[in-house]
Tab-separated table of C-alpha atoms and ligand atoms in Angstrom:
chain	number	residue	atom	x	y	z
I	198	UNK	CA	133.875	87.508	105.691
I	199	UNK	CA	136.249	88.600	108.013
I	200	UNK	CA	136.355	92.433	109.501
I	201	UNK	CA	134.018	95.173	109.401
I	202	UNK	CA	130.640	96.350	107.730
I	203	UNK	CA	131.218	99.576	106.184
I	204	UNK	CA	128.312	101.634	106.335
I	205	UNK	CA	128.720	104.849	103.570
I	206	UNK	CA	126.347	107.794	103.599
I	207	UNK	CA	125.156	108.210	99.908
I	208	UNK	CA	123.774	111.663	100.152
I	209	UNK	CA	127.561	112.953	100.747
I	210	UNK	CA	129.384	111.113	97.752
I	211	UNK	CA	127.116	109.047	95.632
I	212	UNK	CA	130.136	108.369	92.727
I	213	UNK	CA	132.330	106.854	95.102
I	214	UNK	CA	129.641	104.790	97.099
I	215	UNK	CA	128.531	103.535	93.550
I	216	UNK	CA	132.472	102.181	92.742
I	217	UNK	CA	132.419	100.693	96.248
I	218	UNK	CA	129.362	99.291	96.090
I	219	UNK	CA	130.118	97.446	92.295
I	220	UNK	CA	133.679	96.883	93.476
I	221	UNK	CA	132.319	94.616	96.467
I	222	UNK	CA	129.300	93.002	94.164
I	223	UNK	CA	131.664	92.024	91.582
I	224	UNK	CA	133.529	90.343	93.675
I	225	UNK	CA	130.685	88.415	95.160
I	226	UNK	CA	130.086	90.627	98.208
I	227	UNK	CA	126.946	91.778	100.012
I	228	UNK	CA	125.827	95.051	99.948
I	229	UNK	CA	122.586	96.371	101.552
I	230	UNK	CA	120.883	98.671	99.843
I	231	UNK	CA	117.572	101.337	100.015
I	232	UNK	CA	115.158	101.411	98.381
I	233	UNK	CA	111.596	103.343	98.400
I	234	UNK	CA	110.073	100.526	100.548
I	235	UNK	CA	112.547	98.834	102.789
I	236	UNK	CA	116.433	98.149	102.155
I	237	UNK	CA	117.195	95.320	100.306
I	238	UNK	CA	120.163	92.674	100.984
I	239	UNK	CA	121.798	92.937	97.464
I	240	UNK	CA	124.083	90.180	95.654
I	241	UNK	CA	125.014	89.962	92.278
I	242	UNK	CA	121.939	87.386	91.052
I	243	UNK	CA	123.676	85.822	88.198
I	244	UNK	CA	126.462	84.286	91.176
I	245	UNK	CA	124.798	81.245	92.839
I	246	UNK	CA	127.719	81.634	95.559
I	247	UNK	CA	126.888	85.323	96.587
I	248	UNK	CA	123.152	84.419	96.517
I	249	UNK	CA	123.865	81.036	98.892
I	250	UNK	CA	125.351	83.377	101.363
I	251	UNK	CA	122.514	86.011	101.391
I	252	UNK	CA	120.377	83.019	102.456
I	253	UNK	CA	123.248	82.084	104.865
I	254	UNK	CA	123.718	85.238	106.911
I	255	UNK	CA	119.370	86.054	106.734
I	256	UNK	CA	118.776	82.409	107.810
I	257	UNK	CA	116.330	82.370	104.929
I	258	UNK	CA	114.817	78.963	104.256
I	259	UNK	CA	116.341	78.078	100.699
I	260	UNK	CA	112.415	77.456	99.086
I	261	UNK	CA	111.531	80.567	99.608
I	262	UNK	CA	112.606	83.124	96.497
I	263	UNK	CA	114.331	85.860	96.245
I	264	UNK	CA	113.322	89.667	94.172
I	265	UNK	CA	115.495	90.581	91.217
I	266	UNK	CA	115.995	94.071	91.207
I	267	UNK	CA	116.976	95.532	87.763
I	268	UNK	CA	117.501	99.111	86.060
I	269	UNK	CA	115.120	98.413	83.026
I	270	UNK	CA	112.797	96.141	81.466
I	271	UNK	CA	115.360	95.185	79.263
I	272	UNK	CA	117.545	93.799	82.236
I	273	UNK	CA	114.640	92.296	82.931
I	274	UNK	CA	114.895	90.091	79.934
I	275	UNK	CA	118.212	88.686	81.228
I	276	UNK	CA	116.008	86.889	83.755
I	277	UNK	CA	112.462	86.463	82.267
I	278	UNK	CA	110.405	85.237	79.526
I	279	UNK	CA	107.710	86.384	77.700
I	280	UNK	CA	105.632	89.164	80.209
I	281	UNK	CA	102.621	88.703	79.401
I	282	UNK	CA	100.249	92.015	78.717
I	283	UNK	CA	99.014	92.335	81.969
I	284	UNK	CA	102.329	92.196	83.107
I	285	UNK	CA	103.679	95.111	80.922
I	286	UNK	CA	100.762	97.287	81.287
I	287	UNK	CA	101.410	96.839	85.125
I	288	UNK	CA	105.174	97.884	84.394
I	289	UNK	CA	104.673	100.487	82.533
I	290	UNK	CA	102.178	102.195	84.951
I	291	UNK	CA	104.097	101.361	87.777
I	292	UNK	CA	107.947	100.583	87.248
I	293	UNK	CA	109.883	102.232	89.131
I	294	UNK	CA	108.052	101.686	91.804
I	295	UNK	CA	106.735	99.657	95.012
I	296	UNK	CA	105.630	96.745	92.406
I	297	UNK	CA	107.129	93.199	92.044
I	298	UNK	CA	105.898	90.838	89.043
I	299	UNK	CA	106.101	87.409	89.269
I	300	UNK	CA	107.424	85.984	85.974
I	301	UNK	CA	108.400	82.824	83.696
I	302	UNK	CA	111.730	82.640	84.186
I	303	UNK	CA	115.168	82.094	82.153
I	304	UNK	CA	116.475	78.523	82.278
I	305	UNK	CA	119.732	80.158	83.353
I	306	UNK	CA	118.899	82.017	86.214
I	307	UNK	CA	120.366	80.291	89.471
I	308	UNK	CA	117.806	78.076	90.731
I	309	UNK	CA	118.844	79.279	94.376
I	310	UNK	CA	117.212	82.832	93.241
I	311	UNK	CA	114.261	81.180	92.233
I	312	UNK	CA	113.885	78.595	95.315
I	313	UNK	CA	113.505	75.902	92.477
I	314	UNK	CA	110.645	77.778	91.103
I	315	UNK	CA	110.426	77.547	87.284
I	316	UNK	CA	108.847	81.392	88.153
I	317	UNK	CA	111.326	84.969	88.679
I	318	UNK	CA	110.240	88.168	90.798
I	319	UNK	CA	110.961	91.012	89.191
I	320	UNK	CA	111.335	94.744	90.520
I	321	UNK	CA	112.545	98.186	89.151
I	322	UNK	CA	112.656	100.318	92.688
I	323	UNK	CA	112.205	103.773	92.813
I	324	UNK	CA	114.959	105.031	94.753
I	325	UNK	CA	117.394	107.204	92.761
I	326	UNK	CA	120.862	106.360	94.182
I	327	UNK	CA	119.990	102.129	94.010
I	328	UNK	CA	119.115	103.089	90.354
I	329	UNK	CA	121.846	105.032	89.365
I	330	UNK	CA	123.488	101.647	91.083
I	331	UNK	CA	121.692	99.061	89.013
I	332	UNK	CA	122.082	100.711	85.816
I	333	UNK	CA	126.121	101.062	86.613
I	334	UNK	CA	125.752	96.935	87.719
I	335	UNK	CA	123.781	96.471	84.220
I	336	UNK	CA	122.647	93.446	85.544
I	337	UNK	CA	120.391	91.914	88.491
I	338	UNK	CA	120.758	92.118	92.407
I	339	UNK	CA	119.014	90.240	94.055
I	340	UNK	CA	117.202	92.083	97.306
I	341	UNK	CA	115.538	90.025	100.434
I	342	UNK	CA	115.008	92.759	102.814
I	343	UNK	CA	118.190	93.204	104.626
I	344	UNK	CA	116.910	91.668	107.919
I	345	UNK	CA	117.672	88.516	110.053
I	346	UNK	CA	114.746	86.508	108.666
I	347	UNK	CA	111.721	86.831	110.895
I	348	UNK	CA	112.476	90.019	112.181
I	349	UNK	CA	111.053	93.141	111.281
I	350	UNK	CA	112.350	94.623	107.835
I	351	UNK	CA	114.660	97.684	108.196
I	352	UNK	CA	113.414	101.115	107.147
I	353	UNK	CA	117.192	102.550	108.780
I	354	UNK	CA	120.914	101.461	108.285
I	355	UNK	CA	121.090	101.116	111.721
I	356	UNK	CA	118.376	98.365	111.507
I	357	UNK	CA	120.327	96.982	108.403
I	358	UNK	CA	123.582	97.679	110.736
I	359	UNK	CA	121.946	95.854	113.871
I	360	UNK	CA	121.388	92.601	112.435
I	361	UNK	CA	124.342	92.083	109.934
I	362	UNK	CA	127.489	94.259	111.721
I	363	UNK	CA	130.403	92.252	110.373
I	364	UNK	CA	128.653	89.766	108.210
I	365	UNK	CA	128.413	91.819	105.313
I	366	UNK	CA	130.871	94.061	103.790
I	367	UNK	CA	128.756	97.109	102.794
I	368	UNK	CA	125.626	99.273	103.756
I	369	UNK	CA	124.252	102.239	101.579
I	370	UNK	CA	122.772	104.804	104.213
I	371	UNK	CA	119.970	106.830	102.158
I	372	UNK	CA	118.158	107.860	105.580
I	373	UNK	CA	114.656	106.866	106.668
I	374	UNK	CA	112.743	105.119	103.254
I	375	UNK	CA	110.265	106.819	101.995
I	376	UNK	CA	107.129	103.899	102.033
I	377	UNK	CA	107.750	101.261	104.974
I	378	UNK	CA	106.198	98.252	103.831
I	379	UNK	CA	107.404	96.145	100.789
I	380	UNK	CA	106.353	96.371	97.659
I	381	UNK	CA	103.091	94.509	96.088
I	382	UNK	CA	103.856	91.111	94.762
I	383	UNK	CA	102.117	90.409	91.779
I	384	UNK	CA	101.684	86.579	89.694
I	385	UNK	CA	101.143	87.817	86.641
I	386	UNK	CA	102.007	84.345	84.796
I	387	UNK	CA	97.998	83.341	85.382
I	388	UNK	CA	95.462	85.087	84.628
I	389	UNK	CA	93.514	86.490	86.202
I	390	UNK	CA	96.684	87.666	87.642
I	391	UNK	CA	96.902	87.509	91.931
I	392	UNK	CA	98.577	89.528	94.431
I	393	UNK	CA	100.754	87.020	96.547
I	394	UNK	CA	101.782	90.129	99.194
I	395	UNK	CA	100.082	93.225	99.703
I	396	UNK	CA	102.360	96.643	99.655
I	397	UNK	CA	103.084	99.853	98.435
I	398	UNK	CA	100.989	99.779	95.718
I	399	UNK	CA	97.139	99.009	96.187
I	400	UNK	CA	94.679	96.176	94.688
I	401	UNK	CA	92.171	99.002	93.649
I	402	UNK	CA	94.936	100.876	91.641
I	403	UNK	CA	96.735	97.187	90.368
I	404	UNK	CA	93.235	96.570	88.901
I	405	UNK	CA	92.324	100.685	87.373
I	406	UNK	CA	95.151	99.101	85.305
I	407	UNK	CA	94.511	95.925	84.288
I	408	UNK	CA	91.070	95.028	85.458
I	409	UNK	CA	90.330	92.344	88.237
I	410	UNK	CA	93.210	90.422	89.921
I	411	UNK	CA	93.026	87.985	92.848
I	412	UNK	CA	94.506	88.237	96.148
I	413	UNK	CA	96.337	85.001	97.653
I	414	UNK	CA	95.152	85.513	101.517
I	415	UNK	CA	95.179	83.129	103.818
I	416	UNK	CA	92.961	80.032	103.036
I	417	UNK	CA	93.157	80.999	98.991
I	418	UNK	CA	93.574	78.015	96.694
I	419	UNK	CA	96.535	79.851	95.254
I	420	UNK	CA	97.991	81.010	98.732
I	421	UNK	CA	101.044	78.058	97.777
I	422	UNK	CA	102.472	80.519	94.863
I	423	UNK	CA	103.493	82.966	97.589
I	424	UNK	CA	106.277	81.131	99.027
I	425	UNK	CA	107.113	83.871	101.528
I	426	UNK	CA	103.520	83.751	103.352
I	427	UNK	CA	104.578	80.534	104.941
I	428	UNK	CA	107.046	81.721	107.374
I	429	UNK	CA	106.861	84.017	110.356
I	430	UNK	CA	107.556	86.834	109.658
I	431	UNK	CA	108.134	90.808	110.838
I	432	UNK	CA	107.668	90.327	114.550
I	433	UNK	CA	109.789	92.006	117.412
I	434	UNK	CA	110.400	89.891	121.055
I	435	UNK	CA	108.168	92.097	122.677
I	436	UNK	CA	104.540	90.535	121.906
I	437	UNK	CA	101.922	92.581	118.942
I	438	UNK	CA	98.494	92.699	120.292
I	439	UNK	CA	96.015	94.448	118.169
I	440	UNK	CA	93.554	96.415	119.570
I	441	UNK	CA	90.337	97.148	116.431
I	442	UNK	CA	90.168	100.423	114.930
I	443	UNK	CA	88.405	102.648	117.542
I	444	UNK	CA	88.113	100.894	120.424
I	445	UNK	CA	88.952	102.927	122.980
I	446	UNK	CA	87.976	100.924	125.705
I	447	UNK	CA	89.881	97.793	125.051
I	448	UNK	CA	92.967	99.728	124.877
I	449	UNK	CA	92.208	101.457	127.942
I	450	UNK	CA	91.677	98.180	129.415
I	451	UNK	CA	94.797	97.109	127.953
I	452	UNK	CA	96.904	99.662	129.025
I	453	UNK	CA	95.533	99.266	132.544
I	454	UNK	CA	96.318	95.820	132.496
I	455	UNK	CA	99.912	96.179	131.490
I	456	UNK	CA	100.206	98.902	134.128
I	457	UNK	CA	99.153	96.608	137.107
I	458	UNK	CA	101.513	94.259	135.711
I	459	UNK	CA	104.234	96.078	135.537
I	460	UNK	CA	105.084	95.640	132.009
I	461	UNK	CA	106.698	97.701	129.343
I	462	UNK	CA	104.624	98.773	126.888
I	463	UNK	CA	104.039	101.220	123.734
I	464	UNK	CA	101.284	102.184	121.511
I	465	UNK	CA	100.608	102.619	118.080
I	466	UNK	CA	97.149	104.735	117.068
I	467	UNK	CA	96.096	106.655	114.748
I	468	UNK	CA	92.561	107.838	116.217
I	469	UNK	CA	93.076	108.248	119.869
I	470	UNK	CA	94.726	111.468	119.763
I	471	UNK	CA	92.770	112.882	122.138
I	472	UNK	CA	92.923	110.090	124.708
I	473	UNK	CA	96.994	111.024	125.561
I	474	UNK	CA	97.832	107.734	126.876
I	475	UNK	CA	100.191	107.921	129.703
I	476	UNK	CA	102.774	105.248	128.976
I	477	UNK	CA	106.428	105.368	130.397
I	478	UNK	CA	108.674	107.594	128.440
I	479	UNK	CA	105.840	108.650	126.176
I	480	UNK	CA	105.853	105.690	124.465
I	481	UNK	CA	103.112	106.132	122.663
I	482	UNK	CA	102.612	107.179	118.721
I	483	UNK	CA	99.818	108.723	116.846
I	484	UNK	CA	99.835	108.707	113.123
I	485	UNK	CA	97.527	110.318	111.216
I	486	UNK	CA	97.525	108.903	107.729
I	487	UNK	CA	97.876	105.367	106.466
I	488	UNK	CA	100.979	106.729	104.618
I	489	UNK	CA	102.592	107.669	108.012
I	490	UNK	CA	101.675	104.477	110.224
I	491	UNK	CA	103.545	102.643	107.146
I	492	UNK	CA	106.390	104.625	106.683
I	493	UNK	CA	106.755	104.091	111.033
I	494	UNK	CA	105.697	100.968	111.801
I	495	UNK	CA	108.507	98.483	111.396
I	496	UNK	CA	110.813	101.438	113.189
I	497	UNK	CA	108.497	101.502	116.109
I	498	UNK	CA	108.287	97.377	116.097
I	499	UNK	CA	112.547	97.425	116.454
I	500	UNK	CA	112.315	100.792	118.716
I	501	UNK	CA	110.062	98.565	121.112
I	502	UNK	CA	112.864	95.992	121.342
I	503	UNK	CA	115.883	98.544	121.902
I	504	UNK	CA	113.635	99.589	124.750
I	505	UNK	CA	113.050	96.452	126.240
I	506	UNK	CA	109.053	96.710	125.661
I	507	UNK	CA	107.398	93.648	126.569
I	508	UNK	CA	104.379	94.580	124.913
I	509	UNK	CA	103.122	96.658	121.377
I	510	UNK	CA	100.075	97.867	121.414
I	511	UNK	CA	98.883	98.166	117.824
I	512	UNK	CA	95.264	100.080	116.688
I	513	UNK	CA	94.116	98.177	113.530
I	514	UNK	CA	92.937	99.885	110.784
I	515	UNK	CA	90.587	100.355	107.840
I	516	UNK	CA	91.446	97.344	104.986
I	517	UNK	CA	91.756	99.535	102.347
I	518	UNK	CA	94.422	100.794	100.117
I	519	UNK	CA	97.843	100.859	101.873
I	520	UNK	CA	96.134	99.826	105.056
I	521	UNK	CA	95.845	96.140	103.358
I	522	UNK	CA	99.652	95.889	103.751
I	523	UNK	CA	99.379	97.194	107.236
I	524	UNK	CA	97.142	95.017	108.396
I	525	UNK	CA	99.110	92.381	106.754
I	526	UNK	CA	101.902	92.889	108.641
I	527	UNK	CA	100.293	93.662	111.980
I	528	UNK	CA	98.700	90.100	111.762
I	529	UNK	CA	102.461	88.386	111.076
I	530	UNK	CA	103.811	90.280	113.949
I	531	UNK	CA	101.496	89.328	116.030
I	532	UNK	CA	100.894	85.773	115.415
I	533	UNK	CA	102.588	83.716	118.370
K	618	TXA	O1	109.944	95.965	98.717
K	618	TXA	C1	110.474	94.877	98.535
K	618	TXA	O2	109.985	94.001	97.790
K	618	TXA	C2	111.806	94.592	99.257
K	618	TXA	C3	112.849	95.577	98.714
K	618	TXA	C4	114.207	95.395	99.319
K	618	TXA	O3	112.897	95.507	97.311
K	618	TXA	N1	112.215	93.230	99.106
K	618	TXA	C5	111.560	92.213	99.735
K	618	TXA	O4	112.129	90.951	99.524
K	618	TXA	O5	110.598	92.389	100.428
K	618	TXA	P1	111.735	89.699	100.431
K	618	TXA	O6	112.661	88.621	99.986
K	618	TXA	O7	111.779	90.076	101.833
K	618	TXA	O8	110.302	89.316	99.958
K	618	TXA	C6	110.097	88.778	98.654
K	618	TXA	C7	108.754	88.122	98.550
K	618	TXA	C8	108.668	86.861	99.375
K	618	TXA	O9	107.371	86.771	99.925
K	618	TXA	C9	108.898	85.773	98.326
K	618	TXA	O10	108.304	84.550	98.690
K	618	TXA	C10	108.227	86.381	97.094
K	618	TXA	O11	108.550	87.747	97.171
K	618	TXA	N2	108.753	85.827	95.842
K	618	TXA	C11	109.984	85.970	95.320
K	618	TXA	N3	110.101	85.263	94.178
K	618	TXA	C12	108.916	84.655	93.960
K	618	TXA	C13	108.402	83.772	92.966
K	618	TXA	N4	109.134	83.383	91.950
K	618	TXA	N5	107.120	83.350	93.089
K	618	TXA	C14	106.358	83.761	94.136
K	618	TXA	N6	106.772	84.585	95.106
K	618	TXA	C15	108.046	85.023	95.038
K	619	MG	MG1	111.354	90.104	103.838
């Protein structure tokens, strides 16, 4: 590609950002994209050429798949076989939405989207411009989040903007999204069916659905279906040490030790409120809820770099519903 990245503001004219958007798809451009979770890095997913250079500019190894993101299940179809009933009860309940099913795919979907898998992802987000989008498209895009790979994923269009200014011709500016983390990948082509990545949607509400699913963590049997677990992933250059949920004397300690040391640092808590850490430039975050520390934390991971942090300070906490995904992704960011 040769000039610019455009970046349009969809909140001001969403007709014409639609025709600009399908104008540079059809013609085998790139186009990021938000959605509810993260944005996405969208190609048309039926053109093995566009899809080659989404892995190009990402630096994405080629066995490692990429999400279809459709309008409806019957899209869907273009792309896979035969959901099983675990599969459609879980897209019923849950399409649009932070959900991803794994599924037996179409012998003529490019094997590039599929990593040489005879398997498809499959999502429906729930983000009503990229909707309104993918029904106009009436077909799939596919949608890596729109970051170098490795680095954290981009919850702004100025994070989508930072890592691809001039190697992709359009960005779709929707603000902050609304979630933070991607969405739950499920395999639902075995049964019992297994979560491959925790996300926006929960194991405990996956499994009010359909009953009780599996969860490909590290050292699982069936951690080798989730491609994407194998590479590093979502960490800044400034280096993620997590501090467990509570303990305010190790991050005192911490913080003392980075002081004496002279390095730059922030923190990320969500029960030390009361401790008002002194860092420079207040560089230090409380959130409250689960929902907030996930809607923030891959903002605060880039933030850290833009500041030239040499150090994030992270509070773990509790393993449970969206704090699964959180913890998932505080591990990957801070494994060295
Ligand atoms: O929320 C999301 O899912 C975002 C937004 C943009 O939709 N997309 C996203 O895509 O996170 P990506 O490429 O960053 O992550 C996709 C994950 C990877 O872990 C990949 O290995 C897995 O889905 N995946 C894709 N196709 C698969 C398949 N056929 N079998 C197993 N895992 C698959
Ligand atoms: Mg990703």
């Amino acid at each position: 590609m040769t000039g610019k990245t455009k970046v349009i503001s969809v909140g001001e004219n969403a007709i014409q950002a639609i025709e600009e958007a399908l104008d540079v798809l059809r013609k085998g451009g790139l186009v990021a994209f938000p959605t509810e979770t993260v944005y996405g890095l969208g190609a048309d997913a039926m053109n093995s050429t566009a899809v080659e250079r989404v892995f190009a500019v990402k630096g994405r190894p080629a066995t490692n798949p990429l999400i279809v993101h459709v309008a409806s299940l019957e899209v869907a179809e273009k792309f896979a076989v035969a959901i099983p009933e675990k599969g459609q009860k879980l897209a019923e309940t849950f399409f649009p939405g932070p959900l991803t099913l794994v599924l037996h795919a179409r012998s003529g979907v490019p094997r590039v989207v599929t990593g040489g898998l005879d398997t498809v992802a499959i999502r429906i987000p729930r983000q009503e411009f990229t909707l309104q989008l993918l029904k106009c498209f009436g077909s799939g895009l596919v949608g890596p989040s729109a970051n170098i790979s490795g680095s954290p994923s981009p919850t702004l269009a100025s994070h989508v903007l930072h890592d691809f200014d001039g190697k992709i011709e359009l960005i779709l500016d929707a603000g902050q999204t609304h979630i933070g983390v991607e969405s739950t990948v499920v395999d639902v082509t075995i049964d019992p069916p297994v979560i491959l990545r925790a996300g926006g949607i929960s194991q405990n509400e996956i499994e009010s659905i359909i009953g009780p699913v599996e969860h490909a963590g590290k050292g699982h049997s069936l951690r080798h279906r989730s491609p994407g677990t194998r590479f590093r992933h979502y960490a800044p250059n400034a280096k993620v040490v997590i501090v467990q949920k509570g303990q305010k004397d190790e991050l005192e300690r911490l913080v003392a030790q980075c002081r004496e040391e002279g390095k730059h640092f922030c923190v990320v808590t969500h029960s030390f409120r009361s401790m008002k850490i002194q860092t420079d430039d207040n560089r230090c975050y409380y959130y409250d809820t689960l929902t907030e520390y996930a809607r923030n934390l891959f903002r605060i991971l880039r933030k850290a770099d833009e500041e030239h942090c040499d150090i994030v300070l992270v509070e773990a906490v509790e393993e449970k519903g969206l704090g699964v995904a959180i913890m998932d992704r505080l591990r990957r960011a801070a494994e060295e």
